[in-house]
Amino acid sequence: TQTQIQPQTQIQPQTQIQPALPPFQVSTNRGGLGPGHYVITPSNHFGSRLPDFASTVVKKLTTPRNGSARVAMYLLEIEPGGGTTRPTGDGFEHFLYALDGGLSGPFGEDAPASAFAFLPAGERFEVANRSASTARLIWVKRRYEAHPGVPDPAPVTGVAGPMTATPGSVPGVYRLELLPAEPSFDFAMSILSFDPGAVFPKVEIHDEEHVLYMLEGRGVYVLDRAHYEVGEDDFVYMAPYCPQYYYPGGLSRSAYLLYKDANRDGF
Ligand code: UGY
Ligand code: MN
């Protein structure tokens, strides 16, 4: 069975405030590494290739080689005509999120930006770019952690539509869950979005690991004792128990895609 995620509460689209802030300077290194965290910006990217992909530049934002991660996040830049050369993904569970439209894959043919798909462990996927421009895909991959008595999760596809408000969330902070909140799933994928000036309710310190990809806007991420200016297309890794706080900044809404391991006790 296939679960279709539907947005519930519509948030009013925000009026565009002009002028926009200037883009970050590519030559300015905002990236960095500290206790339990690192930040990678587009100016820090270094492209790799993977054997099951043709005409695709791979940015390995995190893998278990970082020492603590139990997850990988890749940014794939798939050129026109590029994509998988064979069904890929053997033995892992996967979450795919299209940053640009035009890709064909488990989320559908010629899918719009923000289409996504979850594939349970054991399923493989193919992806192709039949459009005329390069299209980017976020790929999250991890080993499934089964739990006795809990059924394995089913595939999920959807398109992350307008933001939905989570009951109990603070004013100006919205959270859209992309996967069902069921114990079958050993991770959550969410889109957190923030009105400018919204207050993140606390400095969090928790067992769960995060990988984060900035989808829009800008702000300041506090990781342990360090402050990082972050904006669209930046990546953040947070190890278990890394103190974390976000100051939404800029003149428009900011949003990020967030991975969090869930529903397991950490052993
Ligand atoms: O759910 C979370 O742990 C989330 N609030 N953390 C974060 O955005 N850094
Ligand atoms: Mn957190």
Tab-separated table of C-alpha atoms and ligand atoms in Angstrom:
chain	number	residue	atom	x	y	z
A	1	THR	CA	0.000	0.000	0.000
A	2	GLN	CA	1.137	3.508	-0.786
A	3	THR	CA	0.525	6.446	1.592
A	4	GLN	CA	-0.223	9.784	-0.030
A	5	ILE	CA	0.717	12.722	2.237
A	6	GLN	CA	-1.621	15.697	1.917
A	7	PRO	CA	-0.956	19.138	3.405
A	8	GLN	CA	-3.707	20.144	5.842
A	9	THR	CA	-3.797	23.724	7.077
A	10	GLN	CA	-2.923	26.399	4.519
A	11	ILE	CA	-0.665	29.195	5.693
A	12	GLN	CA	-1.253	32.509	3.925
A	13	PRO	CA	1.455	33.126	1.322
A	14	GLN	CA	3.749	35.876	2.502
A	15	THR	CA	3.891	39.217	0.746
A	16	GLN	CA	7.263	39.613	-0.921
A	17	ILE	CA	9.302	42.335	0.783
A	18	GLN	CA	11.560	44.269	-1.571
A	19	PRO	CA	14.432	44.646	-2.005
A	20	ALA	CA	15.776	41.153	-1.240
A	21	LEU	CA	19.045	40.791	0.667
A	22	PRO	CA	22.077	40.396	-1.604
A	23	PRO	CA	23.289	36.811	-2.096
A	24	PHE	CA	26.171	35.588	0.036
A	25	GLN	CA	29.586	36.094	-1.575
A	26	VAL	CA	30.773	32.792	-3.047
A	27	SER	CA	34.323	33.627	-1.982
A	28	THR	CA	33.295	34.023	1.663
A	29	ASN	CA	33.765	30.776	3.527
A	30	ARG	CA	30.860	30.413	5.910
A	31	GLY	CA	31.426	26.658	6.236
A	32	GLY	CA	33.151	25.082	9.201
A	33	LEU	CA	33.632	22.157	11.542
A	34	GLY	CA	33.185	22.094	15.296
A	35	PRO	CA	32.276	19.713	18.119
A	36	GLY	CA	29.394	17.534	16.897
A	37	HIS	CA	28.613	19.550	13.801
A	38	TYR	CA	29.701	20.930	10.472
A	39	VAL	CA	28.353	23.338	7.871
A	40	ILE	CA	28.976	22.976	4.130
A	41	THR	CA	28.021	25.847	1.815
A	42	PRO	CA	27.925	25.742	-2.023
A	43	SER	CA	31.379	27.368	-2.097
A	44	ASN	CA	32.744	24.372	-0.128
A	45	HIS	CA	31.292	21.740	-2.477
A	46	PHE	CA	33.564	19.274	-4.190
A	47	GLY	CA	32.014	17.003	-6.791
A	48	SER	CA	32.314	13.196	-6.909
A	49	ARG	CA	30.828	10.502	-9.156
A	50	LEU	CA	28.957	7.313	-8.216
A	51	PRO	CA	29.135	4.129	-10.315
A	52	ASP	CA	25.359	3.706	-10.847
A	53	PHE	CA	24.897	7.258	-12.179
A	54	ALA	CA	25.765	8.815	-15.549
A	55	SER	CA	26.132	12.565	-16.213
A	56	THR	CA	25.596	13.227	-12.511
A	57	VAL	CA	27.796	15.218	-10.150
A	58	VAL	CA	27.492	13.992	-6.569
A	59	LYS	CA	28.150	16.193	-3.537
A	60	LYS	CA	28.486	13.877	-0.530
A	61	LEU	CA	27.232	16.193	2.196
A	62	THR	CA	27.529	13.544	4.861
A	63	THR	CA	28.291	9.821	5.024
A	64	PRO	CA	29.282	7.507	7.918
A	65	ARG	CA	32.891	8.493	7.095
A	66	ASN	CA	32.368	11.621	9.188
A	67	GLY	CA	32.790	9.373	12.219
A	68	SER	CA	29.365	9.523	13.828
A	69	ALA	CA	26.721	9.651	11.076
A	70	ARG	CA	24.384	6.708	10.649
A	71	VAL	CA	22.972	8.350	7.553
A	72	ALA	CA	24.158	9.689	4.212
A	73	MET	CA	22.889	12.777	2.424
A	74	TYR	CA	23.936	13.346	-1.168
A	75	LEU	CA	23.171	16.274	-3.410
A	76	LEU	CA	22.924	14.947	-6.984
A	77	GLU	CA	23.219	17.376	-9.891
A	78	ILE	CA	21.742	15.406	-12.765
A	79	GLU	CA	22.503	16.799	-16.194
A	80	PRO	CA	20.033	16.521	-19.108
A	81	GLY	CA	20.013	12.875	-20.214
A	82	GLY	CA	21.677	11.789	-16.953
A	83	GLY	CA	20.530	9.595	-14.090
A	84	THR	CA	20.886	5.999	-12.919
A	85	THR	CA	22.404	3.426	-15.251
A	86	ARG	CA	20.856	0.510	-13.298
A	87	PRO	CA	18.347	0.219	-10.443
A	88	THR	CA	20.335	1.355	-7.409
A	89	GLY	CA	20.106	1.442	-3.628
A	90	ASP	CA	20.616	-2.208	-2.679
A	91	GLY	CA	20.008	-3.014	1.002
A	92	PHE	CA	19.270	0.516	2.272
A	93	GLU	CA	16.153	2.583	2.832
A	94	HIS	CA	15.960	5.828	0.868
A	95	PHE	CA	14.339	9.230	0.863
A	96	LEU	CA	14.476	11.288	-2.345
A	97	TYR	CA	13.519	14.973	-2.562
A	98	ALA	CA	13.529	16.887	-5.865
A	99	LEU	CA	14.957	20.385	-5.452
A	100	ASP	CA	14.141	21.155	-9.095
A	101	GLY	CA	11.363	20.026	-11.424
A	102	GLY	CA	11.904	17.789	-14.433
A	103	LEU	CA	13.100	14.533	-12.845
A	104	SER	CA	11.476	11.141	-13.379
A	105	GLY	CA	11.747	8.574	-10.603
A	106	PRO	CA	9.771	6.863	-7.847
A	107	PHE	CA	7.934	10.197	-7.261
A	108	GLY	CA	6.550	10.174	-10.828
A	109	GLU	CA	7.351	11.268	-14.368
A	110	ASP	CA	8.580	14.815	-14.987
A	111	ALA	CA	7.917	15.577	-11.298
A	112	PRO	CA	7.651	19.134	-9.917
A	113	ALA	CA	10.145	20.607	-7.466
A	114	SER	CA	9.526	19.343	-3.903
A	115	ALA	CA	8.245	15.930	-5.070
A	116	PHE	CA	9.529	13.240	-2.729
A	117	ALA	CA	9.573	9.477	-2.255
A	118	PHE	CA	10.417	7.115	0.588
A	119	LEU	CA	11.543	3.606	-0.352
A	120	PRO	CA	11.712	0.884	2.307
A	121	ALA	CA	14.880	-1.207	2.647
A	122	GLY	CA	15.223	-3.728	-0.158
A	123	GLU	CA	13.594	-1.566	-2.841
A	124	ARG	CA	15.752	-0.090	-5.561
A	125	PHE	CA	15.085	3.019	-7.589
A	126	GLU	CA	15.892	4.618	-10.913
A	127	VAL	CA	15.985	8.323	-11.655
A	128	ALA	CA	16.315	10.135	-14.989
A	129	ASN	CA	16.519	13.721	-16.147
A	130	ARG	CA	14.633	13.989	-19.435
A	131	SER	CA	14.348	17.784	-19.166
A	132	ALA	CA	16.574	20.321	-20.911
A	133	SER	CA	18.290	21.649	-17.770
A	134	THR	CA	20.288	20.226	-14.858
A	135	ALA	CA	18.010	19.130	-12.006
A	136	ARG	CA	19.073	18.590	-8.393
A	137	LEU	CA	17.982	15.761	-6.136
A	138	ILE	CA	18.555	15.245	-2.402
A	139	TRP	CA	19.153	11.578	-1.543
A	140	VAL	CA	19.035	10.396	2.091
A	141	LYS	CA	20.159	6.809	2.648
A	142	ARG	CA	20.471	4.699	5.801
A	143	ARG	CA	20.299	1.121	7.079
A	144	TYR	CA	16.833	0.229	8.336
A	145	GLU	CA	16.639	-0.614	12.025
A	146	ALA	CA	13.825	-3.150	12.434
A	147	HIS	CA	12.071	-3.485	15.790
A	148	PRO	CA	10.459	-6.752	16.991
A	149	GLY	CA	6.682	-6.705	16.588
A	150	VAL	CA	6.707	-3.529	14.478
A	151	PRO	CA	5.819	-3.965	10.785
A	152	ASP	CA	8.223	-2.649	8.168
A	153	PRO	CA	7.207	0.701	6.647
A	154	ALA	CA	5.399	1.013	3.297
A	155	PRO	CA	6.545	3.291	0.433
A	156	VAL	CA	5.445	6.944	0.542
A	157	THR	CA	5.285	9.498	-2.255
A	158	GLY	CA	4.044	13.065	-2.290
A	159	VAL	CA	4.703	16.683	-3.117
A	160	ALA	CA	5.559	19.028	-0.246
A	161	GLY	CA	2.811	21.579	-0.796
A	162	PRO	CA	2.086	24.708	1.225
A	163	MET	CA	3.415	24.604	4.773
A	164	THR	CA	1.190	23.064	7.433
A	165	ALA	CA	1.072	24.266	11.003
A	166	THR	CA	1.853	21.705	13.667
A	167	PRO	CA	-0.519	22.004	16.630
A	168	GLY	CA	1.409	23.436	19.550
A	169	SER	CA	4.139	25.034	17.422
A	170	VAL	CA	5.199	28.559	18.378
A	171	PRO	CA	3.950	31.585	16.370
A	172	GLY	CA	5.755	31.969	13.062
A	173	VAL	CA	7.250	28.450	13.101
A	174	TYR	CA	5.654	25.810	10.860
A	175	ARG	CA	6.396	22.142	10.491
A	176	LEU	CA	5.366	19.820	7.658
A	177	GLU	CA	5.905	16.103	8.233
A	178	LEU	CA	6.681	14.238	5.021
A	179	LEU	CA	6.487	10.728	6.520
A	180	PRO	CA	3.773	9.203	8.728
A	181	ALA	CA	4.485	9.443	12.481
A	182	GLU	CA	4.340	5.666	12.943
A	183	PRO	CA	6.799	3.370	14.774
A	184	SER	CA	7.465	1.502	11.518
A	185	PHE	CA	9.542	4.469	10.345
A	186	ASP	CA	12.978	4.771	11.950
A	187	PHE	CA	13.444	8.344	10.733
A	188	ALA	CA	11.416	11.495	10.142
A	189	MET	CA	11.721	13.998	7.291
A	190	SER	CA	10.227	17.417	7.968
A	191	ILE	CA	10.177	20.862	6.446
A	192	LEU	CA	10.536	23.521	9.129
A	193	SER	CA	9.740	27.056	8.028
A	194	PHE	CA	10.024	30.329	9.885
A	195	ASP	CA	8.642	33.813	9.490
A	196	PRO	CA	11.370	36.446	9.840
A	197	GLY	CA	11.923	37.152	13.518
A	198	ALA	CA	10.140	34.015	14.763
A	199	VAL	CA	11.679	32.644	17.936
A	200	PHE	CA	12.959	29.089	18.053
A	201	PRO	CA	11.539	27.902	21.381
A	202	LYS	CA	14.726	26.538	23.015
A	203	VAL	CA	18.314	25.451	22.603
A	204	GLU	CA	17.816	21.751	21.880
A	205	ILE	CA	20.211	19.039	23.066
A	206	HIS	CA	18.940	15.582	22.138
A	207	ASP	CA	19.908	12.040	21.270
A	208	GLU	CA	18.684	12.179	17.679
A	209	GLU	CA	20.997	12.974	14.799
A	210	HIS	CA	20.117	15.607	12.166
A	211	VAL	CA	21.066	16.387	8.628
A	212	LEU	CA	19.624	19.636	7.321
A	213	TYR	CA	19.399	21.263	3.869
A	214	MET	CA	18.385	24.936	3.621
A	215	LEU	CA	15.573	25.278	1.070
A	216	GLU	CA	15.052	29.050	1.176
A	217	GLY	CA	15.799	32.237	3.064
A	218	ARG	CA	18.548	32.790	5.586
A	219	GLY	CA	19.307	32.926	9.271
A	220	VAL	CA	21.926	32.079	11.864
A	221	TYR	CA	22.504	28.528	13.097
A	222	VAL	CA	24.025	28.124	16.543
A	223	LEU	CA	25.830	24.780	16.857
A	224	ASP	CA	27.513	24.099	20.173
A	225	ARG	CA	29.199	27.504	20.856
A	226	ALA	CA	29.629	28.583	17.221
A	227	HIS	CA	27.395	30.844	15.111
A	228	TYR	CA	27.048	30.271	11.352
A	229	GLU	CA	25.245	32.456	8.836
A	230	VAL	CA	23.226	30.019	6.727
A	231	GLY	CA	21.174	30.443	3.569
A	232	GLU	CA	19.648	28.608	0.648
A	233	ASP	CA	21.556	25.461	-0.380
A	234	ASP	CA	23.660	25.266	2.782
A	235	PHE	CA	23.991	21.943	4.578
A	236	VAL	CA	24.294	21.317	8.333
A	237	TYR	CA	25.258	18.096	10.120
A	238	MET	CA	24.326	17.772	13.807
A	239	ALA	CA	25.595	14.769	15.772
A	240	PRO	CA	23.588	13.366	18.691
A	241	TYR	CA	23.575	15.843	21.602
A	242	CYS	CA	24.934	18.772	19.557
A	243	PRO	CA	23.399	21.918	21.108
A	244	GLN	CA	21.341	23.573	18.339
A	245	TYR	CA	19.403	26.807	17.912
A	246	TYR	CA	18.182	28.677	14.818
A	247	TYR	CA	17.658	32.425	14.499
A	248	PRO	CA	15.487	33.010	11.418
A	249	GLY	CA	16.800	36.157	9.774
A	250	GLY	CA	16.574	37.885	6.430
A	251	LEU	CA	13.516	39.632	5.057
A	252	SER	CA	11.508	36.636	3.949
A	253	ARG	CA	10.480	33.238	5.251
A	254	SER	CA	13.278	30.693	5.664
A	255	ALA	CA	12.842	26.931	5.482
A	256	TYR	CA	14.887	23.772	5.767
A	257	LEU	CA	14.504	20.083	5.051
A	258	LEU	CA	15.377	18.135	8.207
A	259	TYR	CA	16.257	14.478	8.753
A	260	LYS	CA	15.937	13.088	12.277
A	261	ASP	CA	16.240	9.472	13.387
A	262	ALA	CA	13.072	8.487	15.239
A	263	ASN	CA	11.139	5.781	17.078
A	264	ARG	CA	14.190	3.777	18.216
A	265	ASP	CA	16.035	3.911	21.545
A	266	GLY	CA	19.544	4.603	20.291
A	267	PHE	CA	21.236	1.293	21.166
B	1	UGY	O1	12.742	18.282	15.702
B	1	UGY	C1	13.830	18.788	15.935
B	1	UGY	O2	14.677	18.185	16.598
B	1	UGY	C2	14.103	20.181	15.411
B	1	UGY	N1	13.337	21.151	16.120
B	1	UGY	N2	15.512	20.493	15.449
B	1	UGY	C3	16.069	21.459	14.661
B	1	UGY	O3	15.367	22.100	13.862
B	1	UGY	N3	17.398	21.665	14.787
B	2	MN	MN	16.622	19.069	16.804
